[in-house]
Coordinates of C-alpha atoms and ligand atoms in Angstrom, one line a residue:
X1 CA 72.2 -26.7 56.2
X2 CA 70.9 -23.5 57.5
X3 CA 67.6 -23.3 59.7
X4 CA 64.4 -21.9 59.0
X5 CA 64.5 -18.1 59.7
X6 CA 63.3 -17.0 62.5
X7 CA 63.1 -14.1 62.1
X8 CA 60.7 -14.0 59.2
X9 CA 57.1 -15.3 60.2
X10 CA 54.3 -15.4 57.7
X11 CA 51.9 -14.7 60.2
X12 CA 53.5 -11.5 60.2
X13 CA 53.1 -10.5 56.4
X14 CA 49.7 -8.4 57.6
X15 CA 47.4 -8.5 54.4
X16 CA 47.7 -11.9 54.3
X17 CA 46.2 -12.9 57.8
X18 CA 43.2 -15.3 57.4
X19 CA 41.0 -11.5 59.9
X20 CA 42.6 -9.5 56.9
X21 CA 41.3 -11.5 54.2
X22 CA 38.5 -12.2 56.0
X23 CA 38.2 -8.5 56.8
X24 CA 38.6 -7.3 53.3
X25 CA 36.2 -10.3 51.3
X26 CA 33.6 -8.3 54.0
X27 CA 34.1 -5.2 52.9
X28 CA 33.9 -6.3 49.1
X29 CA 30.4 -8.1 50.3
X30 CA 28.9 -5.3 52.0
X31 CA 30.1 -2.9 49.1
X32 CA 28.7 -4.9 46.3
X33 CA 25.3 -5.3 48.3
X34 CA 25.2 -1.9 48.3
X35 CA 25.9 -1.0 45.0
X36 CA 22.2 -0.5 43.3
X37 CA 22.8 0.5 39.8
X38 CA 25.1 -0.7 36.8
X39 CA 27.1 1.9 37.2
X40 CA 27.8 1.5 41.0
X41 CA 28.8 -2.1 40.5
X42 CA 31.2 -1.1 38.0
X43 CA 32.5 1.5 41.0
X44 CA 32.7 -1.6 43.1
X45 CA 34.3 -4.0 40.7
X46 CA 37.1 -1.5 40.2
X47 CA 37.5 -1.3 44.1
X48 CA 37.3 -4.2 45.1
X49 CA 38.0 -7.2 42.2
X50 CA 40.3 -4.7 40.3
X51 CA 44.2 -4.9 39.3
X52 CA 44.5 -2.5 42.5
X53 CA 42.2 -3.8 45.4
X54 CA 42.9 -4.9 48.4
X55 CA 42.7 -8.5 47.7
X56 CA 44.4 -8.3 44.5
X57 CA 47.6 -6.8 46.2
X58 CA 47.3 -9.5 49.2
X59 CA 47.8 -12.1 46.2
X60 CA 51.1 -10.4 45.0
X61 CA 51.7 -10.7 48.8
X62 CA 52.0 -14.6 48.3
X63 CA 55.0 -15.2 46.5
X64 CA 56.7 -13.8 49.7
X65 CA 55.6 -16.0 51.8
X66 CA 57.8 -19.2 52.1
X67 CA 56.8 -22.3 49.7
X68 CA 55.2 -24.3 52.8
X69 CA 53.0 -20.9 53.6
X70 CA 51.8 -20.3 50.1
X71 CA 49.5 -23.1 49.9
X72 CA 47.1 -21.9 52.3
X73 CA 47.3 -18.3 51.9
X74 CA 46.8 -18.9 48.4
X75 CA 43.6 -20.9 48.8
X76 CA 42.6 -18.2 51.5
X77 CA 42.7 -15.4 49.1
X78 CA 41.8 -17.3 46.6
X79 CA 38.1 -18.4 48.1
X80 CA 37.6 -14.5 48.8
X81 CA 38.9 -13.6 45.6
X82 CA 36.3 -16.1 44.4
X83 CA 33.2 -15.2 46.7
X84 CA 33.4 -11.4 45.4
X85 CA 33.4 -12.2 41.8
X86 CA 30.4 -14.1 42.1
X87 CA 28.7 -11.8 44.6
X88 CA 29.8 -9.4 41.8
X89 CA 27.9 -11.5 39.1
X90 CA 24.9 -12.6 41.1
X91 CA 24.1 -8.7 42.1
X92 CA 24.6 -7.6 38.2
X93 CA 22.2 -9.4 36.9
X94 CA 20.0 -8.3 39.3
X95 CA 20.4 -4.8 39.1
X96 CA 20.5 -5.4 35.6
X97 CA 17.1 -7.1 35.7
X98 CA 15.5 -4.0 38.1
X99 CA 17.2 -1.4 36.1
X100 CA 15.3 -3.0 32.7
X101 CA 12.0 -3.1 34.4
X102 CA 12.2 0.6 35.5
X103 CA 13.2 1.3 31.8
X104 CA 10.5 -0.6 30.7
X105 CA 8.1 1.1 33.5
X106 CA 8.9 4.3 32.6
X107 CA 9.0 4.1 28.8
X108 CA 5.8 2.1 28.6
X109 CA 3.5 2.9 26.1
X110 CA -0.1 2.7 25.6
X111 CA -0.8 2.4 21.5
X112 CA -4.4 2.4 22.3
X113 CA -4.8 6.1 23.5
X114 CA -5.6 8.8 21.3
X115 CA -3.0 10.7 19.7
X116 CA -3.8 14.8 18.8
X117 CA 0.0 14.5 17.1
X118 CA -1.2 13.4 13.4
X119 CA 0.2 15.3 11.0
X120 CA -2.6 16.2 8.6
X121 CA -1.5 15.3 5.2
X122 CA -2.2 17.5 1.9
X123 CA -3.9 15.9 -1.2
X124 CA -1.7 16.2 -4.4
X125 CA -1.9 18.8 -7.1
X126 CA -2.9 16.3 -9.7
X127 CA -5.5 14.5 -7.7
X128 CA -6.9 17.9 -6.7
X129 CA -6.8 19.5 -10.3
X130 CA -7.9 16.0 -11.6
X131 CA -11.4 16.4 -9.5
X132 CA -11.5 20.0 -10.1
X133 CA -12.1 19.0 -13.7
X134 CA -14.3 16.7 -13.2
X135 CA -16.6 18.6 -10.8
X136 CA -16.4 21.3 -14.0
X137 CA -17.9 19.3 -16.4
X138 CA -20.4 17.6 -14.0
X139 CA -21.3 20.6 -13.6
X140 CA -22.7 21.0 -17.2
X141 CA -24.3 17.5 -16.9
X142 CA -21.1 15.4 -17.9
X143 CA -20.3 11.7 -16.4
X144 CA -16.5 10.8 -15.3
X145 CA -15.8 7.7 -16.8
X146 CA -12.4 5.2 -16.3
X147 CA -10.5 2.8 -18.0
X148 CA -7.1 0.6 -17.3
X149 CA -3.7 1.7 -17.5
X150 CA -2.6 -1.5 -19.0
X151 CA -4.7 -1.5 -22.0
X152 CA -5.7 -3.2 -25.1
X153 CA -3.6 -2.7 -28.1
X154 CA -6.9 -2.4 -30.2
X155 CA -8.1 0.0 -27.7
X156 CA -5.1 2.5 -27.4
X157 CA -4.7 2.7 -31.1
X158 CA -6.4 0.4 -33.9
X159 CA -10.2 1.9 -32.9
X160 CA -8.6 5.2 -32.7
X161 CA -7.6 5.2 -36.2
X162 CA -4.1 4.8 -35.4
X163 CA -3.1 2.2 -38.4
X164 CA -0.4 -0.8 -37.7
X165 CA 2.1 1.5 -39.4
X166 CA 1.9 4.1 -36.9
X167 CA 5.2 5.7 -35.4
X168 CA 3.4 5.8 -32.4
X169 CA 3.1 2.0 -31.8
X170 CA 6.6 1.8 -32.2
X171 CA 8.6 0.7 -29.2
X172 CA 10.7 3.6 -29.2
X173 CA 7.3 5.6 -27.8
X174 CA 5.8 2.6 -26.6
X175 CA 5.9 0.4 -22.9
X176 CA 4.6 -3.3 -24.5
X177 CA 3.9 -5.7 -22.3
X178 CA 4.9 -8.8 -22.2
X179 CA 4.3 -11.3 -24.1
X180 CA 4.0 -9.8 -27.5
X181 CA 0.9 -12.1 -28.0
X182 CA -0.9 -10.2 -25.0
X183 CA -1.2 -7.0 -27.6
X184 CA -1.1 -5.1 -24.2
X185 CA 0.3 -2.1 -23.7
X186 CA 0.8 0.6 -20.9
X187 CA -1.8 3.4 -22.5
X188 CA 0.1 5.9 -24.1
X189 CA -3.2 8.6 -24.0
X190 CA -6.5 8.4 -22.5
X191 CA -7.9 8.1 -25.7
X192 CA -8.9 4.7 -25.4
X193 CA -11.1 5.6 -22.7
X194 CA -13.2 7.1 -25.6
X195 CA -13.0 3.8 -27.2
X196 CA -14.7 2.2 -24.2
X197 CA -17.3 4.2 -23.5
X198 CA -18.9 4.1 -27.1
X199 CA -18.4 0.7 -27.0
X200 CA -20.5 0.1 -24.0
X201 CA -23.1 3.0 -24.0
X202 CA -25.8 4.4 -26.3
X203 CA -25.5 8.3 -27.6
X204 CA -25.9 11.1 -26.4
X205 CA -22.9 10.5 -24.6
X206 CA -20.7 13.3 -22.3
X207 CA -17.7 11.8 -20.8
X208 CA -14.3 13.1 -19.3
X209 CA -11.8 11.0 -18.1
X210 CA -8.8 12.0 -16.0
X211 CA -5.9 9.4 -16.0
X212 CA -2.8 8.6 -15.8
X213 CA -0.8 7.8 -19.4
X214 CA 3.0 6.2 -19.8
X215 CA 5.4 6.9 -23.0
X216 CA 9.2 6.0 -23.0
X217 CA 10.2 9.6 -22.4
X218 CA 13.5 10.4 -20.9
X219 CA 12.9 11.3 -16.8
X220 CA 14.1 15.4 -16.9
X221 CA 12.8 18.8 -15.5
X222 CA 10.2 18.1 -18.6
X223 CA 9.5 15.3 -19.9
X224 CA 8.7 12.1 -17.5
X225 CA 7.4 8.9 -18.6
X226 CA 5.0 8.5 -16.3
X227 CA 1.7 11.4 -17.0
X228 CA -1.2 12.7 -16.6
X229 CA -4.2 13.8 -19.1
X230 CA -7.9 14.7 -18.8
X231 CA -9.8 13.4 -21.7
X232 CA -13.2 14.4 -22.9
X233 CA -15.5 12.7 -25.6
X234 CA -19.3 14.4 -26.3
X235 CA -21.2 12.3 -29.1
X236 CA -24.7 13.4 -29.7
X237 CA -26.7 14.7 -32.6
X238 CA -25.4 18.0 -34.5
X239 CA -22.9 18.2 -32.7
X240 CA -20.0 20.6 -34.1
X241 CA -16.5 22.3 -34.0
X242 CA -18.5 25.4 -32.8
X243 CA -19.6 23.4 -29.3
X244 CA -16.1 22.1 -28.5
X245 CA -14.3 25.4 -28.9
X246 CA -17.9 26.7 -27.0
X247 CA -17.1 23.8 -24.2
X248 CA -13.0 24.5 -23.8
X249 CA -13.4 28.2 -23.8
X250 CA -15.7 27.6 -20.7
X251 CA -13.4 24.9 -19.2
X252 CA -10.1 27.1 -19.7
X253 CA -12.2 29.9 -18.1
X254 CA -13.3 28.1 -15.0
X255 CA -9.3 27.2 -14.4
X256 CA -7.7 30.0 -15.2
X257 CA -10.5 32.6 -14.9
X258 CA -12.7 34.7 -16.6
X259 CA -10.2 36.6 -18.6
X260 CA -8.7 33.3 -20.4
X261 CA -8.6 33.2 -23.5
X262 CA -7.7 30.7 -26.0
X263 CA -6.4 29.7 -29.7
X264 CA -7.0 27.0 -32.1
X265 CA -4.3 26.5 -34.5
X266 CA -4.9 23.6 -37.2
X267 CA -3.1 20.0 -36.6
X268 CA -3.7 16.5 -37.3
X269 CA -4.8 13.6 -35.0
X270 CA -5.8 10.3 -36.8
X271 CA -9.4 10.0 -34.6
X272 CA -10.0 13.5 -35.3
X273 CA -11.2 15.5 -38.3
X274 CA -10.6 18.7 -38.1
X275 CA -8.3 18.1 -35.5
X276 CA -7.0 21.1 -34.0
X277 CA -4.4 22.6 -31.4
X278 CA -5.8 24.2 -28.3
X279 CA -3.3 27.2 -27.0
X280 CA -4.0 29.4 -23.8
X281 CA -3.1 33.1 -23.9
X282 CA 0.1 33.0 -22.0
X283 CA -0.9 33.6 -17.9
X284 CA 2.2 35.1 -16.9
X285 CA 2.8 37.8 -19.8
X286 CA -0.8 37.7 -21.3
X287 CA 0.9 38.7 -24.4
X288 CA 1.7 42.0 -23.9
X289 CA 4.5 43.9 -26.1
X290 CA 6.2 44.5 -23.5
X291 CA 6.5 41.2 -21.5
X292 CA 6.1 38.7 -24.1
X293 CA 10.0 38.7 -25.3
X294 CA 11.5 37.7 -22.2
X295 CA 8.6 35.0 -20.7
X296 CA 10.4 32.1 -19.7
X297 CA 6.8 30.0 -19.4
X298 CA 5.4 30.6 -23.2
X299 CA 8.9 31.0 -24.3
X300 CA 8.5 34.8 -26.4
X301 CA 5.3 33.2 -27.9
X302 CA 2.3 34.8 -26.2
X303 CA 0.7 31.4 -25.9
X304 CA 0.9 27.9 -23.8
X305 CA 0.3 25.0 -26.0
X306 CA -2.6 22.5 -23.6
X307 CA -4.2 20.4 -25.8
X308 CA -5.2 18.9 -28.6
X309 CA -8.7 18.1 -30.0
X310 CA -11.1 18.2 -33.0
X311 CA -14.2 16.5 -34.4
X312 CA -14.4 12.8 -33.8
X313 CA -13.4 11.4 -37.1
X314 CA -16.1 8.8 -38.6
X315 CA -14.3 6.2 -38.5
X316 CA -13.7 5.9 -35.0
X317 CA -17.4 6.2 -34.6
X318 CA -17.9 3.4 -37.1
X319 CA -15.0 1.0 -35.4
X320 CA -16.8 1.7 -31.9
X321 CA -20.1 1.0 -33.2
X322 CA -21.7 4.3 -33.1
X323 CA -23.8 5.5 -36.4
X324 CA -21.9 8.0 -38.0
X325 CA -24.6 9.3 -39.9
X326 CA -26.8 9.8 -37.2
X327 CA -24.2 10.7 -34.6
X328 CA -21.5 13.0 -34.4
X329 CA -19.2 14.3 -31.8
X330 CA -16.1 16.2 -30.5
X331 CA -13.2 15.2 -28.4
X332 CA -9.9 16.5 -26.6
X333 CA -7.0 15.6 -24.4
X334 CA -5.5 18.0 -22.4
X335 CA -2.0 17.8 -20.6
X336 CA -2.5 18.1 -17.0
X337 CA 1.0 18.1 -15.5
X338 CA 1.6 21.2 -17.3
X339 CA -1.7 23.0 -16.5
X340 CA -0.1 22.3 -12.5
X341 CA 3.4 23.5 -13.4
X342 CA 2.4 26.7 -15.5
X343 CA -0.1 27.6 -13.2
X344 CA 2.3 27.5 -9.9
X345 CA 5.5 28.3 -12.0
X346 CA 7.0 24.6 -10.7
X347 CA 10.2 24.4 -13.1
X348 CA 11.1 20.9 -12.7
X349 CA 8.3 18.5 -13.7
X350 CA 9.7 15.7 -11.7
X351 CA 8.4 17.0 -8.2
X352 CA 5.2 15.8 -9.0
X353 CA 6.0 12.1 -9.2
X354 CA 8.6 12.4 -6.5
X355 CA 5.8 11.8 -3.7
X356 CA 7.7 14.0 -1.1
X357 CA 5.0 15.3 1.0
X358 CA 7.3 18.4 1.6
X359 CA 6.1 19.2 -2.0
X360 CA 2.7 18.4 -1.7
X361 CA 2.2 20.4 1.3
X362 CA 1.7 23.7 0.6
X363 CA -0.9 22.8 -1.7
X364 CA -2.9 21.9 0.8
X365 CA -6.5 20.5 0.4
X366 CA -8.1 22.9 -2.4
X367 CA -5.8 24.2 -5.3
Ligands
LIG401 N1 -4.5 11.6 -27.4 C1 -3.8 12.8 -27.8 C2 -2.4 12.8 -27.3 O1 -2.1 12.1 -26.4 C3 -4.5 14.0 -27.4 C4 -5.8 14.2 -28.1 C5 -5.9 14.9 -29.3 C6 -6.9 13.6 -27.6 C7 -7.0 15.1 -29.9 C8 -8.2 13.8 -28.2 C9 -8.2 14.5 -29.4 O2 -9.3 13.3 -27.8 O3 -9.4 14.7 -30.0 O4 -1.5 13.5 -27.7

């Protein structure tokens, strides 16, 4: 049996001297103390409770030692080992506490100051030409008048002279709603609005009605399903063709201005007779020879078509109670998408539903 070395003394293997240790657990102490932000105590973690600090290599120092020496240098480093992780953990989550509040310090915000950084927002074209009608024919002593968007069946086309049979009321043009019983549909014109105003009030009677109307029309640069019309119903006594080409000669003027002219070209409408087409002499090329071929808005024809109109037939004053021997009247629906889109050459007819205020901007507040 050979005797213990004597020549090799753990007392001698430096780093792991109880001062060392001691020494070094110190140094990790005052270190992470110091540290007073996130990033410092990472610094310190790296330094000091990393693969490559000092106590870390005194614990690779331990398997040197002889078995009967590795107990207590083992439980030496082991406690310092121990005291700097949890110095390590307690001084995080203070730092991490102090750095929040500072955050939350510094970023505070009081909601209930005043703010000059509104944006101002710009009305849309179709609400501003929508009032811009009205206000023209309140000016001549006409009421605005309303009516649902989900309407009556009756309303939208039996008092309007529109028969059962009528491709109109088909679904193909039509949004029903649900149940079938409900005879309720989305209004397909503003027409109905004409409906319900002779219905509830006594002649003379001077109503226009901007609104919005729904068919089942393919969404495209233009055609949407979703649109908007003004509509305009005078009943009163001798009352005449003459007076409604009298009162949308002055309409088309105050849009368009003075020079406007406009065109009636015969059509049919089952609540009008004579019902007529109204055309406006073409704003971009006016018609002339030498423009007219090649205008992309009236297409080489010299006129836009924008509405049509006529002479109240009788018996839509008869099915809304009014005396059509007594009574008489005109009426007209004009498009009013298209009166925005010709008027500021917008070629896709979409970018007035698509609510993006980038669009609505530079239209500002008065069109
Ligand atoms: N309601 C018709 C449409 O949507 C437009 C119209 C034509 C309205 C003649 C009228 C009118 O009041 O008299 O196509």
């Amino acid at each position: 049996m050979s005797a213990p070395n004597s020549d090799y003394d753990p007392v001698e293997v430096t780093p792991l001297h109880p001062d060392e240790i001691a020494r070094m657990r110190d140094e990790a102490l005052a270190a992470v103390a110091a540290a007073d932000s996130v990033a410092a105590l990472k610094q310190v973690r790296i330094d000091h409770a990393g693969d490559r600090s000092p106590l870390a290599l005194a614990n690779r120092e331990i398997g040197a030692l002889p078995p009967q020496a590795r107990k207590e240098a083992g439980q030496r480093v082991g406690q310092a080992r121990g005291a700097v992780t949890q110095a390590l953990a307690a001084r995080t989550a203070e730092v991490e506490s102090a750095e929040l509040e500072r955050a939350l310090e510094a970023e505070k915000v009081d909601v209930t100051l005043p703010t000059d950084g509104r944006r101002p927002g710009a009305r849309h074209p179709v609400t501003t030409i929508s009032e811009h009608v009205a206000d023209i024919f309140v000016a001549m002593g006409w009421e605005v008048a309303e009516g649902p968007e989900v309407e009556a069946e009756w309303l939208n086309f039996d008092a309007l002279n529109l028969g059962p049979d009528h491709p109109a009321r088909t679904m193909q043009d039509t949004f029903w709603v649900s149940p079938e019983q409900a005879a309720t549909v989305l209004r397909t014109h503003t027409s109905p609005v004409q409906a319900r105003t002779m219905l509830t009030r006594k002649p003379p009677i001077y109503v226009v009605c901007p609104g919005r109307v729904f068919r089942t029309d393919e969404l495209d640069a233009t055609h949407s399903p979703v649109f908007h019309q003004v509509e305009g119903l005078a009943i009163d006594e001798g009352l005449s063709m003459a007076h409604l080409k009298g009162t949308l000669d002055h309409f088309a003027q105050a849009i368009y201005g003075d020079g406007m002219t406009t065109r009636f070209r015969p059509s049919y409408f089952p609540f009008t007779e004579p019902s007529a087409e109204m055309d406006l002499l073409c704003y971009v090329c006016h018609n002339e020879p030498a423009d007219v071929a090649s205008c992309r808005t009236c297409k080489g024809e010299g006129w836009v078509e924008w509405g049509g109109c006529g002479v109240v037939n009788p018996r839509v004053l008869t099915a809304c109670g009014v005396d059509p021997e007594r009574y008489s009247g005109f009426a007209f629906g004009i498009g009013l998408d298209r009166t925005i889109t010709g008027r500021y050459d917008i070629a896709d007819l979409r970018d007035l539903f698509d609510g993006d205020v980038r669009f609505t901007e530079p239209f500002g507040v008065e069109l």
